[in-house]
């Protein structure tokens, strides 16, 4: 229940750190996106080997959260403004606000109604 609020707050630290390093050293505005893609690759390796490889748990129920739209927004705000403060305030807010809508396409198939033992519920239940 808390993944909508806790996950973006916890996960913004790694992209922000890589983004600050890449911007300060190389003036590349894509540090957050690279960090998120590397994190996503590691999460998929973890999901495959630990959930499917060990327990044969369905892989479509253990998908990692989609962080790429928020990372693209962070990089865009830094590229357009060039200010860490503006990126931290506005980009951080955009990161949190776009997190849940960015995951809707993955969550949507789990909210279709199904009948199970005479009860109508969603697959997510």
Short mmCIF file of C-alpha atoms in Angstrom, two decimals:
data_model
loop_
_atom_site.label_atom_id
_atom_site.label_comp_id
_atom_site.label_asym_id
_atom_site.label_seq_id
_atom_site.Cartn_x
_atom_site.Cartn_y
_atom_site.Cartn_z
CA UNK A 1 0.00 0.00 0.00
CA UNK A 2 2.87 2.38 0.60
CA UNK A 3 4.71 1.71 -2.66
CA UNK A 4 3.11 4.77 -4.28
CA UNK A 5 4.53 7.13 -1.65
CA UNK A 6 7.68 5.45 -0.33
CA UNK A 7 9.17 4.10 -3.58
CA UNK A 8 9.65 7.43 -5.42
CA UNK A 9 11.09 9.07 -2.31
CA UNK A 10 13.62 6.30 -1.74
CA UNK A 11 14.53 5.77 -5.40
CA UNK A 12 15.17 9.41 -6.32
CA UNK A 13 18.49 9.42 -4.45
CA UNK A 14 20.48 7.25 -6.89
CA UNK A 15 19.38 9.04 -10.09
CA UNK A 16 19.92 12.42 -8.43
CA UNK A 17 23.45 11.50 -7.37
CA UNK A 18 24.44 10.15 -10.80
CA UNK A 19 22.77 13.13 -12.47
CA UNK A 20 24.72 15.59 -10.32
CA UNK A 21 27.98 13.76 -11.02
CA UNK A 22 27.39 13.56 -14.79
CA UNK A 23 26.32 17.21 -14.99
CA UNK A 24 29.22 18.49 -12.90
CA UNK A 25 31.92 16.47 -14.66
CA UNK A 26 30.72 16.16 -18.25
CA UNK A 27 27.71 18.50 -18.64
CA UNK A 28 25.64 15.52 -19.78
CA UNK A 29 21.95 15.95 -18.92
CA UNK A 30 21.14 12.23 -19.05
CA UNK A 31 22.64 10.95 -15.79
CA UNK A 32 19.30 10.12 -14.14
CA UNK A 33 18.11 8.14 -17.15
CA UNK A 34 21.33 6.10 -17.27
CA UNK A 35 21.08 5.40 -13.53
CA UNK A 36 17.45 4.32 -13.83
CA UNK A 37 18.16 2.06 -16.81
CA UNK A 38 21.04 0.40 -14.94
CA UNK A 39 18.81 -0.04 -11.88
CA UNK A 40 16.04 -1.45 -14.07
CA UNK A 41 18.43 -3.96 -15.64
CA UNK A 42 19.56 -5.09 -12.19
CA UNK A 43 15.96 -5.40 -11.03
CA UNK A 44 15.02 -7.55 -14.03
CA UNK A 45 18.01 -9.84 -13.41
CA UNK A 46 16.92 -10.12 -9.77
CA UNK A 47 13.30 -10.81 -10.71
CA UNK A 48 14.22 -13.47 -13.24
CA UNK A 49 16.75 -15.43 -11.19
CA UNK A 50 15.15 -15.07 -7.75
CA UNK A 51 11.44 -15.29 -8.56
CA UNK A 52 11.33 -17.37 -11.73
CA UNK A 53 14.58 -19.29 -11.38
CA UNK A 54 14.09 -20.40 -7.78
CA UNK A 55 10.33 -20.56 -7.22
CA UNK A 56 8.73 -20.41 -10.72
CA UNK A 57 6.61 -17.49 -9.55
CA UNK A 58 4.86 -15.79 -12.52
CA UNK A 59 7.16 -13.05 -13.78
CA UNK A 60 4.26 -10.75 -14.73
CA UNK A 61 3.30 -10.40 -11.04
CA UNK A 62 6.75 -9.25 -9.89
CA UNK A 63 7.57 -6.53 -12.42
CA UNK A 64 9.79 -3.67 -11.25
CA UNK A 65 8.34 -0.18 -11.01
CA UNK A 66 8.64 2.04 -14.07
CA UNK A 67 11.04 4.88 -13.26
CA UNK A 68 12.06 5.99 -16.76
CA UNK A 69 9.41 8.76 -17.24
CA UNK A 70 10.48 10.43 -13.99
CA UNK A 71 14.17 10.16 -14.90
CA UNK A 72 13.52 11.73 -18.30
CA UNK A 73 11.70 14.59 -16.58
CA UNK A 74 14.58 15.07 -14.11
CA UNK A 75 17.09 15.22 -16.96
CA UNK A 76 14.87 17.57 -18.96
CA UNK A 77 14.49 20.01 -16.07
CA UNK A 78 18.24 20.04 -15.48
CA UNK A 79 18.97 20.49 -19.18
CA UNK A 80 16.49 23.36 -19.60
CA UNK A 81 17.28 25.22 -16.39
CA UNK A 82 20.88 24.29 -15.61
CA UNK A 83 20.03 24.81 -11.94
CA UNK A 84 20.31 22.15 -9.26
CA UNK A 85 17.80 23.98 -7.06
CA UNK A 86 15.13 24.20 -9.77
CA UNK A 87 15.73 20.57 -10.71
CA UNK A 88 15.50 19.45 -7.09
CA UNK A 89 12.25 21.31 -6.43
CA UNK A 90 10.34 21.02 -9.70
CA UNK A 91 12.01 17.88 -11.06
CA UNK A 92 11.69 16.07 -7.74
CA UNK A 93 8.01 16.96 -7.60
CA UNK A 94 7.53 15.77 -11.18
CA UNK A 95 9.40 12.54 -10.33
CA UNK A 96 6.92 11.77 -7.56
CA UNK A 97 3.83 12.86 -9.47
CA UNK A 98 4.58 10.88 -12.62
CA UNK A 99 5.51 7.67 -10.76
CA UNK A 100 1.99 6.26 -10.31
CA UNK A 101 0.61 7.25 -13.75
CA UNK A 102 3.78 5.86 -15.33
CA UNK A 103 2.96 2.45 -13.86
CA UNK A 104 -0.68 2.40 -15.00
CA UNK A 105 -0.03 0.52 -18.28
CA UNK A 106 1.57 -2.34 -16.34
CA UNK A 107 -0.99 -2.40 -13.52
CA UNK A 108 -4.07 -2.07 -15.77
CA UNK A 109 -4.29 -5.75 -16.86
CA UNK A 110 -4.39 -6.80 -13.21
CA UNK A 111 -7.58 -4.80 -12.54
CA UNK A 112 -9.90 -6.61 -14.94
CA UNK A 113 -12.91 -8.26 -13.29
CA UNK A 114 -12.79 -12.05 -12.96
CA UNK A 115 -15.16 -14.52 -11.36
CA UNK A 116 -13.51 -16.84 -8.86
CA UNK A 117 -15.59 -19.31 -6.84
CA UNK A 118 -18.73 -17.29 -7.47
CA UNK A 119 -17.17 -14.02 -6.33
CA UNK A 120 -16.40 -11.09 -8.61
CA UNK A 121 -12.94 -9.63 -7.94
CA UNK A 122 -9.91 -8.33 -9.78
CA UNK A 123 -6.75 -10.31 -10.49
CA UNK A 124 -4.89 -7.90 -8.20
CA UNK A 125 -6.98 -9.14 -5.26
#
